[in-house]
Each structure stands twice: as structure tokens, then as C-alpha cells.
Short mmCIF file of C-alpha atoms in Angstrom, two decimals:
data_model
loop_
_atom_site.label_atom_id
_atom_site.label_comp_id
_atom_site.label_asym_id
_atom_site.label_seq_id
_atom_site.Cartn_x
_atom_site.Cartn_y
_atom_site.Cartn_z
CA MET A 1 1.65 -2.51 -8.18
CA ASP A 2 4.88 -2.13 -10.11
CA THR A 3 6.53 -5.54 -9.83
CA ASP A 4 9.95 -4.31 -11.04
CA ILE A 5 10.14 -1.69 -8.33
CA ARG A 6 8.81 -4.13 -5.75
CA SER A 7 11.44 -6.71 -6.69
CA PHE A 8 14.19 -4.10 -6.53
CA VAL A 9 13.02 -2.93 -3.08
CA ILE A 10 12.74 -6.50 -1.79
CA GLY A 11 16.25 -7.17 -3.11
CA ILE A 12 17.65 -4.27 -1.11
CA ILE A 13 15.74 -5.25 2.02
CA SER A 14 16.86 -8.88 1.70
CA GLU A 15 20.49 -7.69 1.66
CA ILE A 16 19.76 -6.13 5.06
CA ASP A 17 17.72 -9.08 6.31
CA PRO A 18 18.15 -12.31 4.32
CA GLU A 19 14.95 -13.72 5.83
CA ILE A 20 12.89 -11.25 3.80
CA THR A 21 11.79 -12.81 0.51
CA GLU A 22 9.55 -11.93 -2.43
CA ASP A 23 6.56 -13.46 -0.65
CA VAL A 24 6.46 -10.73 2.01
CA ALA A 25 3.02 -9.10 2.17
CA ASP A 26 2.55 -5.59 0.79
CA ASP A 27 0.75 -4.53 3.97
CA GLN A 28 3.87 -5.04 6.11
CA PRO A 29 5.18 -1.79 7.62
CA LEU A 30 8.77 -0.97 6.73
CA GLY A 31 9.67 -0.44 10.38
CA PRO A 32 8.58 -1.87 13.74
CA GLY A 33 5.94 -4.55 13.63
CA GLY A 34 6.72 -5.37 10.01
CA LEU A 35 9.99 -5.57 8.13
CA GLU A 36 11.82 -4.08 11.13
CA LEU A 37 14.02 -1.71 9.12
CA GLU A 38 15.93 0.60 11.43
CA SER A 39 16.36 4.25 10.47
CA LEU A 40 19.79 3.75 8.89
CA ALA A 41 18.50 0.83 6.81
CA LEU A 42 15.51 2.91 5.70
CA VAL A 43 17.87 5.71 4.61
CA GLU A 44 19.96 3.18 2.66
CA LEU A 45 16.79 1.90 0.97
CA LEU A 46 15.80 5.46 0.02
CA VAL A 47 19.25 6.27 -1.38
CA GLN A 48 19.38 3.15 -3.53
CA VAL A 49 15.82 3.58 -4.82
CA GLU A 50 16.40 7.26 -5.59
CA HIS A 51 19.57 6.38 -7.50
CA GLU A 52 18.04 3.47 -9.41
CA TYR A 53 14.83 5.25 -10.45
CA ASN A 54 16.08 8.84 -10.54
CA VAL A 55 13.39 10.00 -8.12
CA LYS A 56 13.45 12.03 -4.92
CA ILE A 57 11.56 10.98 -1.82
CA ALA A 58 11.90 13.48 1.01
CA ASP A 59 12.71 12.17 4.47
CA GLU A 60 9.49 13.67 5.79
CA ASP A 61 7.38 12.05 3.05
CA PRO A 62 4.84 9.61 4.55
CA ALA A 63 6.13 6.88 2.21
CA ALA A 64 9.61 7.24 3.74
CA GLN A 65 8.43 6.71 7.30
CA PRO A 66 8.80 3.44 9.21
CA THR A 67 5.00 3.23 9.48
CA ALA A 68 4.59 3.15 5.69
CA THR A 69 3.86 -0.28 4.28
CA LEU A 70 5.89 -1.99 1.59
CA GLY A 71 3.00 -1.44 -0.83
CA GLU A 72 2.75 2.27 -0.01
CA PHE A 73 6.49 2.71 -0.48
CA VAL A 74 6.52 0.91 -3.84
CA ALA A 75 3.47 2.90 -5.01
CA ALA A 76 5.15 6.18 -4.02
CA VAL A 77 8.30 5.28 -5.96
CA ALA A 78 6.22 4.30 -9.02
CA GLN A 79 4.19 7.50 -8.82
CA ARG A 80 7.29 9.66 -8.63
CA ARG A 81 9.01 7.73 -11.39
CA ASP A 82 5.98 8.04 -13.64
CA GLY A 83 5.60 11.71 -12.72
CA GLU A 84 9.25 12.34 -13.53
CA SER A 85 8.79 10.58 -16.88
CA ALA A 86 5.71 12.64 -17.70
CA GLU A 87 7.50 15.88 -16.79
CA ALA A 88 10.50 14.93 -18.93
CA LEU A 89 8.23 14.39 -21.94
CA ALA A 90 6.43 17.73 -21.53
#
């Protein structure tokens, strides 16, 4: 797991809900039953992550859904970031 991305994501989520801290489990869903991000908060998270890491995560991507876990979301961002880096070097 990419700890820099995870820390950045947790930082954004904690701005929305100050009770969320670094010790949140990676298996927590982003939405209901987990971190409880509402759709507008999830969009804000996507926008900030896309801007920070210069990646694109489509709204219909499974990692962008409320059922995705924190770990799945962070892994998707890392994969896209690393994929973008690899493509830029080619």
C-alpha cells in the first residue's frame, strides 16, 4: 500500500469528518457502513486526488464507488499514478 497516497486521502477525509484518523482500517468502505462519505464528499475526494496525483478515475470506476474500501481506492490511485508514470517514460 502506498502510504503517501493513503495519508493524503485520509487527510482529505478527515477535513470532511474530523473523527477519521490515520488508524482507520483499509477494509472500511468509503460510503455507508464505513467512512460514511456522501456522494458530494466522494466527488470532492476524487477531484483532489486527481489534481494531486495527475490521474483520472472515472465516476463509474469501481474504486470511485461508495462500496469501494479505503484500501481499494488507494490501490487504484497508486496503480493509475504508476501507470501514468510508465506511459510518460515510454
